[in-house]
Amino acid sequence: MTDRQLNISIRIADLPRIPLRIPAGQEEIVRLAESKINELWRNWSAKEEFRDKTSAEVLAMVTFRFAQLYYSNAETSQKLDTILEELEKEFDSLLLQDIAPQGAD
């Protein structure tokens, strides 16, 4: 069964609304992403050290930060997958060792 599609729009920073067509099951995560991007953009736009930056420059910095977090999490996830695969092999080996036929006496 395919998820029904929704037509929504999001607003990022001070840009015009962006129309999107998404699976209904993705709306919550899309809205969360929109909210978190805008929250960070507002916070950084208000910082004294970024007062000399344009809205687009701050948005570029926010974009970079989210990409950095994404790739950092992807790397961590890959390392975790490797560790879990190794543990699974070790557990399989231990379990099979207990049920393997013993040598004839």
N, CA, C and O atoms as a printed pandas DataFrame, in Angstrom:
     atom_number atom_name residue_name chain_id  residue_number  x_coord  y_coord  z_coord
0              1         N          MET        A               1    0.838   -1.173    0.000
1              2        CA          MET        A               1    0.000    0.000    0.000
2              3         C          MET        A               1    0.888    1.244    0.000
3              4         O          MET        A               1    1.794    1.373    0.823
4              5         N          THR        A               2    0.618    2.144   -0.923
5              6        CA          THR        A               2    1.409    3.361   -0.979
6              7         C          THR        A               2    0.774    4.439   -0.120
7              8         O          THR        A               2   -0.447    4.527    0.006
8              9         N          ASP        A               3    1.618    5.236    0.454
9             10        CA          ASP        A               3    1.182    6.343    1.296
10            11         C          ASP        A               3    0.531    7.402    0.415
11            12         O          ASP        A               3    1.015    7.685   -0.681
12            13         N          ARG        A               4   -0.552    7.981    0.885
13            14        CA          ARG        A               4   -1.163    9.058    0.099
14            15         C          ARG        A               4   -0.238   10.264    0.109
15            16         O          ARG        A               4    0.555   10.444    1.033
16            17         N          GLN        A               5   -0.344   11.070   -0.906
17            18        CA          GLN        A               5    0.510   12.237   -1.076
18            19         C          GLN        A               5   -0.183   13.492   -0.558
19            20         O          GLN        A               5   -1.395   13.654   -0.703
20            21         N          LEU        A               6    0.598   14.365    0.040
21            22        CA          LEU        A               6    0.096   15.651    0.521
22            23         C          LEU        A               6    0.773   16.770   -0.244
23            24         O          LEU        A               6    1.958   16.686   -0.564
24            25         N          ASN        A               7    0.030   17.802   -0.532
25            26        CA          ASN        A               7    0.599   19.037   -1.068
26            27         C          ASN        A               7    0.715   19.998    0.107
27            28         O          ASN        A               7   -0.288   20.409    0.691
28            29         N          ILE        A               8    1.941   20.347    0.440
29            30        CA          ILE        A               8    2.169   21.278    1.551
30            31         C          ILE        A               8    3.107   22.372    1.066
31            32         O          ILE        A               8    3.637   22.306   -0.043
32            33         N          SER        A               9    3.300   23.359    1.896
33            34        CA          SER        A               9    4.333   24.345    1.602
34            35         C          SER        A               9    5.101   24.598    2.891
35            36         O          SER        A               9    4.561   24.535    3.996
36            37         N          ILE        A              10    6.363   24.881    2.705
37            38        CA          ILE        A              10    7.218   25.208    3.841
38            39         C          ILE        A              10    7.830   26.574    3.594
39            40         O          ILE        A              10    7.919   27.045    2.460
40            41         N          ARG        A              11    8.245   27.191    4.676
41            42        CA          ARG        A              11    8.935   28.476    4.557
42            43         C          ARG        A              11   10.254   28.350    5.307
43            44         O          ARG        A              11   10.287   28.028    6.495
44            45         N          ILE        A              12   11.319   28.607    4.599
45            46        CA          ILE        A              12   12.655   28.544    5.176
46            47         C          ILE        A              12   13.220   29.964    5.206
47            48         O          ILE        A              12   13.267   30.655    4.188
48            49         N          ALA        A              13   13.645   30.378    6.398
49            50        CA          ALA        A              13   14.219   31.711    6.609
50            51         C          ALA        A              13   13.240   32.762    6.102
51            52         O          ALA        A              13   12.042   32.684    6.374
52            53         N          ASP        A              14   13.748   33.739    5.370
53            54        CA          ASP        A              14   12.872   34.791    4.866
54            55         C          ASP        A              14   12.594   34.626    3.372
55            56         O          ASP        A              14   12.289   35.592    2.672
56            57         N          LEU        A              15   12.704   33.405    2.907
57            58        CA          LEU        A              15   12.454   33.100    1.496
58            59         C          LEU        A              15   10.963   32.878    1.254
59            60         O          LEU        A              15   10.211   32.623    2.195
60            61         N          PRO        A              16   10.533   32.977   -0.009
61            62        CA          PRO        A              16    9.126   32.672   -0.311
62            63         C          PRO        A              16    8.806   31.218    0.023
63            64         O          PRO        A              16    9.697   30.372    0.098
64            65         N          ARG        A              17    7.535   30.949    0.221
65            66        CA          ARG        A              17    7.091   29.582    0.513
66            67         C          ARG        A              17    7.522   28.641   -0.604
67            68         O          ARG        A              17    7.585   29.019   -1.774
68            69         N          ILE        A              18    7.817   27.404   -0.210
69            70        CA          ILE        A              18    8.258   26.374   -1.145
70            71         C          ILE        A              18    7.192   25.280   -1.169
71            72         O          ILE        A              18    6.955   24.637   -0.146
72            73         N          PRO        A              19    6.545   25.056   -2.317
73            74        CA          PRO        A              19    5.542   23.979   -2.383
74            75         C          PRO        A              19    6.234   22.618   -2.461
75            76         O          PRO        A              19    7.238   22.456   -3.155
76            77         N          LEU        A              20    5.690   21.663   -1.750
77            78        CA          LEU        A              20    6.219   20.293   -1.755
78            79         C          LEU        A              20    5.070   19.305   -1.901
79            80         O          LEU        A              20    3.953   19.565   -1.454
80            81         N          ARG        A              21    5.353   18.175   -2.529
81            82        CA          ARG        A              21    4.427   17.045   -2.563
82            83         C          ARG        A              21    5.152   15.907   -1.869
83            84         O          ARG        A              21    6.184   15.434   -2.345
84            85         N          ILE        A              22    4.603   15.468   -0.734
85            86        CA          ILE        A              22    5.296   14.481    0.093
86            87         C          ILE        A              22    4.336   13.364    0.488
87            88         O          ILE        A              22    3.122   13.565    0.487
88            89         N          PRO        A              23    4.869   12.182    0.829
89            90        CA          PRO        A              23    4.014   11.144    1.417
90            91         C          PRO        A              23    3.464   11.645    2.750
91            92         O          PRO        A              23    4.179   12.296    3.512
92            93         N          ALA        A              24    2.211   11.346    3.030
93            94        CA          ALA        A              24    1.566   11.818    4.259
94            95         C          ALA        A              24    2.371   11.415    5.493
95            96         O          ALA        A              24    2.438   12.173    6.460
96            97         N          GLY        A              25    2.967   10.256    5.469
97            98        CA          GLY        A              25    3.746    9.773    6.604
98            99         C          GLY        A              25    5.017   10.577    6.854
99           100         O          GLY        A              25    5.645   10.430    7.903
100          101         N          GLN        A              26    5.400   11.418    5.910
101          102        CA          GLN        A              26    6.616   12.224    6.054
102          103         C          GLN        A              26    6.335   13.630    6.568
103          104         O          GLN        A              26    7.269   14.385    6.836
104          105         N          GLU        A              27    5.058   13.994    6.711
105          106        CA          GLU        A              27    4.752   15.379    7.066
106          107         C          GLU        A              27    5.379   15.791    8.395
107          108         O          GLU        A              27    5.934   16.885    8.496
108          109         N          GLU        A              28    5.304   14.949    9.402
109          110        CA          GLU        A              28    5.838   15.313   10.712
110          111         C          GLU        A              28    7.331   15.614   10.646
111          112         O          GLU        A              28    7.787   16.593   11.236
112          113         N          ILE        A              29    8.096   14.790    9.937
113          114        CA          ILE        A              29    9.544   15.000    9.860
114          115         C          ILE        A              29    9.861   16.227    9.006
115          116         O          ILE        A              29   10.819   16.945    9.294
116          117         N          VAL        A              30    9.075   16.475    7.967
117          118        CA          VAL        A              30    9.280   17.670    7.138
118          119         C          VAL        A              30    9.027   18.924    7.966
119          120         O          VAL        A              30    9.798   19.882    7.905
120          121         N          ARG        A              31    7.943   18.914    8.739
121          122        CA          ARG        A              31    7.625   20.074    9.582
122          123         C          ARG        A              31    8.685   20.281   10.674
123          124         O          ARG        A              31    9.021   21.416   11.012
124          125         N          LEU        A              32    9.202   19.189   11.214
125          126        CA          LEU        A              32   10.254   19.289   12.225
126          127         C          LEU        A              32   11.516   19.885   11.611
127          128         O          LEU        A              32   12.142   20.766   12.201
128          129         N          ALA        A              33   11.887   19.407   10.431
129          130        CA          ALA        A              33   13.071   19.947    9.754
130          131         C          ALA        A              33   12.891   21.440    9.474
131          132         O          ALA        A              33   13.797   22.237    9.717
132          133         N          GLU        A              34   11.724   21.810    8.965
133          134        CA          GLU        A              34   11.431   23.222    8.706
134          135         C          GLU        A              34   11.583   24.042    9.989
135          136         O          GLU        A              34   12.212   25.101    9.983
136          137         N          SER        A              35   11.018   23.559   11.065
137          138        CA          SER        A              35   11.055   24.267   12.341
138          139         C          SER        A              35   12.484   24.422   12.861
139          140         O          SER        A              35   12.874   25.508   13.289
140          141         N          LYS        A              36   13.256   23.350   12.823
141          142        CA          LYS        A              36   14.625   23.390   13.359
142          143         C          LYS        A              36   15.547   24.268   12.515
143          144         O          LYS        A              36   16.399   24.975   13.053
144          145         N          ILE        A              37   15.377   24.224   11.193
145          146        CA          ILE        A              37   16.170   25.090   10.323
146          147         C          ILE        A              37   15.866   26.548   10.640
147          148         O          ILE        A              37   16.778   27.357   10.805
148          149         N          ASN        A              38   14.573   26.880   10.724
149          150        CA          ASN        A              38   14.185   28.259   11.005
150          151         C          ASN        A              38   14.627   28.710   12.401
151          152         O          ASN        A              38   15.026   29.859   12.589
152          153         N          GLU        A              39   14.554   27.809   13.368
153          154        CA          GLU        A              39   14.994   28.144   14.728
154          155         C          GLU        A              39   16.478   28.505   14.745
155          156         O          GLU        A              39   16.873   29.513   15.331
156          157         N          LEU        A              40   17.295   27.671   14.095
157          158        CA          LEU        A              40   18.732   27.941   14.069
158          159         C          LEU        A              40   19.018   29.211   13.268
159          160         O          LEU        A              40   19.869   30.008   13.662
160          161         N          TRP        A              41   18.322   29.408   12.157
161          162        CA          TRP        A              41   18.506   30.610   11.346
162          163         C          TRP        A              41   18.175   31.869   12.155
163          164         O          TRP        A              41   18.924   32.845   12.120
164          165         N          ARG        A              42   17.054   31.845   12.881
165          166        CA          ARG        A              42   16.675   33.001   13.713
166          167         C          ARG        A              42   17.717   33.255   14.810
167          168         O          ARG        A              42   18.127   34.392   15.043
168          169         N          ASN        A              43   18.134   32.175   15.475
169          170        CA          ASN        A              43   19.121   32.319   16.555
170          171         C          ASN        A              43   20.436   32.887   16.039
171          172         O          ASN        A              43   20.992   33.805   16.642
172          173         N          TRP        A              44   20.937   32.354   14.932
173          174        CA          TRP        A              44   22.201   32.833   14.391
174          175         C          TRP        A              44   22.063   34.233   13.804
175          176         O          TRP        A              44   22.996   35.031   13.891
176          177         N          SER        A              45   20.914   34.542   13.207
177          178        CA          SER        A              45   20.699   35.884   12.655
178          179         C          SER        A              45   20.738   36.939   13.754
179          180         O          SER        A              45   21.133   38.078   13.503
180          181         N          ALA        A              46   20.335   36.574   14.963
181          182        CA          ALA        A              46   20.283   37.508   16.083
182          183         C          ALA        A              46   21.632   37.658   16.800
183          184         O          ALA        A              46   21.806   38.576   17.602
184          185         N          LYS        A              47   22.574   36.774   16.519
185          186        CA          LYS        A              47   23.874   36.832   17.204
186          187         C          LYS        A              47   24.678   38.044   16.745
187          188         O          LYS        A              47   24.733   38.373   15.560
188          189         N          GLU        A              48   25.284   38.679   17.706
189          190        CA          GLU        A              48   26.100   39.857   17.409
190          191         C          GLU        A              48   27.225   39.535   16.426
191          192         O          GLU        A              48   27.513   40.328   15.530
192          193         N          GLU        A              49   27.857   38.377   16.592
193          194        CA          GLU        A              49   28.998   38.036   15.727
194          195         C          GLU        A              49   28.604   37.790   14.274
195          196         O          GLU        A              49   29.465   37.760   13.395
196          197         N          PHE        A              50   27.301   37.613   14.015
197          198        CA          PHE        A              50   26.836   37.387   12.643
198          199         C          PHE        A              50   26.070   38.589   12.090
199          200         O          PHE        A              50   25.444   38.490   11.035
200          201         N          ARG        A              51   26.115   39.704   12.781
201          202        CA          ARG        A              51   25.377   40.904   12.348
202          203         C          ARG        A              51   25.819   41.387   10.967
203          204         O          ARG        A              51   25.030   41.987   10.236
204          205         N          ASP        A              52   27.069   41.127   10.612
205          206        CA          ASP        A              52   27.574   41.579    9.317
206          207         C          ASP        A              52   27.224   40.611    8.178
207          208         O          ASP        A              52   27.567   40.870    7.024
208          209         N          LYS        A              53   26.551   39.510    8.490
209          210        CA          LYS        A              53   26.189   38.504    7.489
210          211         C          LYS        A              53   24.803   38.796    6.925
211          212         O          LYS        A              53   23.913   39.264    7.635
212          213         N          THR        A              54   24.640   38.512    5.638
213          214        CA          THR        A              54   23.316   38.634    5.042
214          215         C          THR        A              54   22.468   37.438    5.466
215          216         O          THR        A              54   22.979   36.446    5.986
216          217         N          SER        A              55   21.180   37.553    5.236
217          218        CA          SER        A              55   20.276   36.445    5.535
218          219         C          SER        A              55   20.694   35.186    4.779
219          220         O          SER        A              55   20.655   34.081    5.319
220          221         N          ALA        A              56   21.095   35.371    3.522
221          222        CA          ALA        A              56   21.523   34.227    2.706
222          223         C          ALA        A              56   22.795   33.595    3.259
223          224         O          ALA        A              56   22.935   32.372    3.237
224          225         N          GLU        A              57   23.722   34.410    3.752
225          226        CA          GLU        A              57   24.957   33.871    4.324
226          227         C          GLU        A              57   24.666   33.067    5.588
227          228         O          GLU        A              57   25.241   31.999    5.798
228          229         N          VAL        A              58   23.773   33.586    6.425
229          230        CA          VAL        A              58   23.402   32.849    7.639
230          231         C          VAL        A              58   22.712   31.547    7.250
231          232         O          VAL        A              58   22.974   30.504    7.850
232          233         N          LEU        A              59   21.838   31.596    6.256
233          234        CA          LEU        A              59   21.162   30.378    5.801
234          235         C          LEU        A              59   22.168   29.378    5.241
235          236         O          LEU        A              59   22.015   28.173    5.444
236          237         N          ALA        A              60   23.182   29.851    4.548
237          238        CA          ALA        A              60   24.234   28.953    4.044
238          239         C          ALA        A              60   24.972   28.293    5.204
239          240         O          ALA        A              60   25.294   27.107    5.146
240          241         N          MET        A              61   25.239   29.068    6.264
241          242        CA          MET        A              61   25.902   28.503    7.441
242          243         C          MET        A              61   25.018   27.454    8.109
243          244         O          MET        A              61   25.510   26.412    8.542
244          245         N          VAL        A              62   23.722   27.723    8.194
245          246        CA          VAL        A              62   22.775   26.759    8.764
246          247         C          VAL        A              62   22.757   25.492    7.914
247          248         O          VAL        A              62   22.776   24.381    8.443
248          249         N          THR        A              63   22.719   25.668    6.596
249          250        CA          THR        A              63   22.723   24.521    5.680
250          251         C          THR        A              63   23.971   23.677    5.889
251          252         O          THR        A              63   23.901   22.451    5.962
252          253         N          PHE        A              64   25.109   24.347    5.985
253          254        CA          PHE        A              64   26.349   23.623    6.222
254          255         C          PHE        A              64   26.301   22.854    7.539
255          256         O          PHE        A              64   26.737   21.704    7.604
256          257         N          ARG        A              65   25.774   23.481    8.582
257          258        CA          ARG        A              65   25.707   22.822    9.901
258          259         C          ARG        A              65   24.840   21.577    9.846
259          260         O          ARG        A              65   25.208   20.538   10.394
260          261         N          PHE        A              66   23.681   21.675    9.183
261          262        CA          PHE        A              66   22.817   20.497    9.073
262          263         C          PHE        A              66   23.478   19.406    8.240
263          264         O          PHE        A              66   23.361   18.225    8.568
264          265         N          ALA        A              67   24.169   19.782    7.170
265          266        CA          ALA        A              67   24.881   18.782    6.359
266          267         C          ALA        A              67   25.990   18.134    7.175
267          268         O          ALA        A              67   26.194   16.922    7.101
268          269         N          GLN        A              68   26.700   18.934    7.947
269          270        CA          GLN        A              68   27.771   18.406    8.803
270          271         C          GLN        A              68   27.204   17.403    9.803
271          272         O          GLN        A              68   27.777   16.331    9.999
272          273         N          LEU        A              69   26.093   17.740   10.430
273          274        CA          LEU        A              69   25.461   16.820   11.380
274          275         C          LEU        A              69   24.989   15.543   10.685
275          276         O          LEU        A              69   25.136   14.442   11.215
276          277         N          TYR        A              70   24.419   15.709    9.486
277          278        CA          TYR        A              70   23.935   14.545    8.734
278          279         C          TYR        A              70   25.092   13.580    8.442
279          280         O          TYR        A              70   24.980   12.382    8.704
280          281         N          TYR        A              71   26.189   14.094    7.907
281          282        CA          TYR        A              71   27.305   13.223    7.546
282          283         C          TYR        A              71   28.022   12.661    8.765
283          284         O          TYR        A              71   28.544   11.548    8.721
284          285         N          SER        A              72   28.050   13.412    9.835
285          286        CA          SER        A              72   28.613   12.898   11.075
286          287         C          SER        A              72   27.772   11.726   11.592
287          288         O          SER        A              72   28.310   10.700   12.008
288          289         N          ASN        A              73   26.453   11.892   11.560
289          290        CA          ASN        A              73   25.564   10.807   11.989
290          291         C          ASN        A              73   25.644    9.608   11.049
291          292         O          ASN        A              73   25.590    8.464   11.499
292          293         N          ALA        A              74   25.770    9.860    9.753
293          294        CA          ALA        A              74   25.893    8.758    8.789
294          295         C          ALA        A              74   27.166    7.957    9.046
295          296         O          ALA        A              74   27.157    6.728    8.978
296          297         N          GLU        A              75   28.262    8.660    9.342
297          298        CA          GLU        A              75   29.523    7.978    9.645
298          299         C          GLU        A              75   29.402    7.158   10.924
299          300         O          GLU        A              75   29.856    6.015   10.981
300          301         N          THR        A              76   28.790    7.744   11.945
301          302        CA          THR        A              76   28.587    7.035   13.206
302          303         C          THR        A              76   27.700    5.816   13.001
303          304         O          THR        A              76   27.956    4.754   13.570
304          305         N          SER        A              77   26.669    5.965   12.199
305          306        CA          SER        A              77   25.760    4.852   11.914
306          307         C          SER        A              77   26.495    3.713   11.200
307          308         O          SER        A              77   26.286    2.540   11.508
308          309         N          GLN        A              78   27.357    4.072   10.243
309          310        CA          GLN        A              78   28.126    3.056    9.523
310          311         C          GLN        A              78   29.066    2.316   10.471
311          312         O          GLN        A              78   29.200    1.095   10.387
312          313         N          LYS        A              79   29.710    3.046   11.366
313          314        CA          LYS        A              79   30.598    2.406   12.347
314          315         C          LYS        A              79   29.807    1.481   13.263
315          316         O          LYS        A              79   30.258    0.384   13.590
316          317         N          LEU        A              80   28.637    1.927   13.670
317          318        CA          LEU        A              80   27.782    1.104   14.519
318          319         C          LEU        A              80   27.333   -0.159   13.785
319          320         O          LEU        A              80   27.311   -1.242   14.371
320          321         N          ASP        A              81   26.974   -0.024   12.501
321          322        CA          ASP        A              81   26.595   -1.196   11.702
322          323         C          ASP        A              81   27.736   -2.207   11.648
323          324         O          ASP        A              81   27.510   -3.411   11.769
324          325         N          THR        A              82   28.955   -1.719   11.469
325          326        CA          THR        A              82   30.124   -2.601   11.407
326          327         C          THR        A              82   30.321   -3.329   12.745
327          328         O          THR        A              82   30.575   -4.533   12.769
328          329         N          ILE        A              83   30.205   -2.597   13.845
329          330        CA          ILE        A              83   30.349   -3.211   15.169
330          331         C          ILE        A              83   29.264   -4.265   15.389
331          332         O          ILE        A              83   29.547   -5.357   15.882
332          333         N          LEU        A              84   28.024   -3.938   15.023
333          334        CA          LEU        A              84   26.928   -4.897   15.197
334          335         C          LEU        A              84   27.119   -6.148   14.338
335          336         O          LEU        A              84   26.829   -7.258   14.784
336          337         N          GLU        A              85   27.601   -5.971   13.119
337          338        CA          GLU        A              85   27.878   -7.125   12.260
338          339         C          GLU        A              85   28.947   -8.023   12.883
339          340         O          GLU        A              85   28.821   -9.248   12.871
340          341         N          GLU        A              86   29.993   -7.411   13.424
341          342        CA          GLU        A              86   31.060   -8.179   14.064
342          343         C          GLU        A              86   30.536   -8.912   15.305
343          344         O          GLU        A              86   30.881  -10.071   15.536
344          345         N          LEU        A              87   29.705   -8.235   16.099
345          346        CA          LEU        A              87   29.120   -8.879   17.279
346          347         C          LEU        A              87   28.206  -10.029   16.889
347          348         O          LEU        A              87   28.203  -11.076   17.535
348          349         N          GLU        A              88   27.429   -9.830   15.828
349          350        CA          GLU        A              88   26.536  -10.889   15.367
350          351         C          GLU        A              88   27.341  -12.125   14.944
351          352         O          GLU        A              88   26.965  -13.251   15.268
352          353         N          LYS        A              89   28.437  -11.914   14.230
353          354        CA          LYS        A              89   29.293  -13.034   13.824
354          355         C          LYS        A              89   29.869  -13.746   15.043
355          356         O          LYS        A              89   29.932  -14.975   15.095
356          357         N          GLU        A              90   30.289  -12.943   16.025
357          358        CA          GLU        A              90   30.863  -13.530   17.239
358          359         C          GLU        A              90   29.807  -14.331   18.000
359          360         O          GLU        A              90   30.080  -15.439   18.460
360          361         N          PHE        A              91   28.607  -13.776   18.132
361          362        CA          PHE        A              91   27.523  -14.498   18.819
362          363         C          PHE        A              91   27.160  -15.773   18.068
363          364         O          PHE        A              91   26.972  -16.826   18.678
364          365         N          ASP        A              92   27.061  -15.678   16.742
365          366        CA          ASP        A              92   26.762  -16.867   15.938
366          367         C          ASP        A              92   27.814  -17.944   16.165
367          368         O          ASP        A              92   27.487  -19.120   16.329
368          369         N          SER        A              93   29.074  -17.536   16.173
369          370        CA          SER        A              93   30.166  -18.479   16.386
370          371         C          SER        A              93   30.051  -19.146   17.752
371          372         O          SER        A              93   30.239  -20.357   17.871
372          373         N          LEU        A              94   29.745  -18.363   18.779
373          374        CA          LEU        A              94   29.612  -18.920   20.124
374          375         C          LEU        A              94   28.418  -19.861   20.225
375          376         O          LEU        A              94   28.508  -20.917   20.851
376          377         N          LEU        A              95   27.311  -19.484   19.614
377          378        CA          LEU        A              95   26.119  -20.333   19.658
378          379         C          LEU        A              95   26.332  -21.628   18.888
379          380         O          LEU        A              95   25.945  -22.704   19.344
380          381         N          LEU        A              96   26.950  -21.515   17.717
381          382        CA          LEU        A              96   27.184  -22.706   16.908
382          383         C          LEU        A              96   28.220  -23.623   17.554
383          384         O          LEU        A              96   28.174  -24.841   17.379
384          385         N          GLN        A              97   29.134  -23.045   18.285
385          386        CA          GLN        A              97   30.149  -23.830   18.990
386          387         C          GLN        A              97   29.475  -24.756   20.006
387          388         O          GLN        A              97   29.898  -25.899   20.175
388          389         N          ASP        A              98   28.427  -24.268   20.682
389          390        CA          ASP        A              98   27.740  -25.060   21.679
390          391         C          ASP        A              98   26.912  -26.203   21.075
391          392         O          ASP        A              98   26.687  -27.221   21.729
392          393         N          ILE        A              99   26.457  -26.031   19.816
393          394        CA          ILE        A              99   25.611  -27.076   19.240
394          395         C          ILE        A              99   26.334  -27.919   18.188
395          396         O          ILE        A              99   25.763  -28.870   17.654
396          397         N          ALA        A             100   27.573  -27.577   17.895
397          398        CA          ALA        A             100   28.333  -28.333   16.910
398          399         C          ALA        A             100   28.607  -29.724   17.463
399          400         O          ALA        A             100   28.876  -29.883   18.654
400          401         N          PRO        A             101   28.539  -30.735   16.592
401          402        CA          PRO        A             101   28.822  -32.094   17.067
402          403         C          PRO        A             101   30.283  -32.195   17.546
403          404         O          PRO        A             101   31.209  -31.671   16.926
404          405         N          GLN        A             102   30.433  -32.876   18.648
405          406        CA          GLN        A             102   31.748  -33.070   19.221
406          407         C          GLN        A             102   32.437  -34.228   18.494
407          408         O          GLN        A             102   31.767  -35.102   17.942
408          409         N          GLY        A             103   33.741  -34.235   18.493
409          410        CA          GLY        A             103   34.503  -35.308   17.840
410          411         C          GLY        A             103   34.210  -36.651   18.480
411          412         O          GLY        A             103   33.983  -36.739   19.687
412          413         N          ALA        A             104   34.218  -37.670   17.688
413          414        CA          ALA        A             104   33.952  -39.033   18.187
414          415         C          ALA        A             104   35.104  -39.472   19.094
415          416         O          ALA        A             104   36.273  -39.225   18.798
416          417         N          ASP        A             105   34.754  -40.122   20.192
417          418        CA          ASP        A             105   35.763  -40.633   21.130
418          419         C          ASP        A             105   36.283  -41.958   20.717
419          420         O          ASP        A             105   37.137  -42.526   21.397
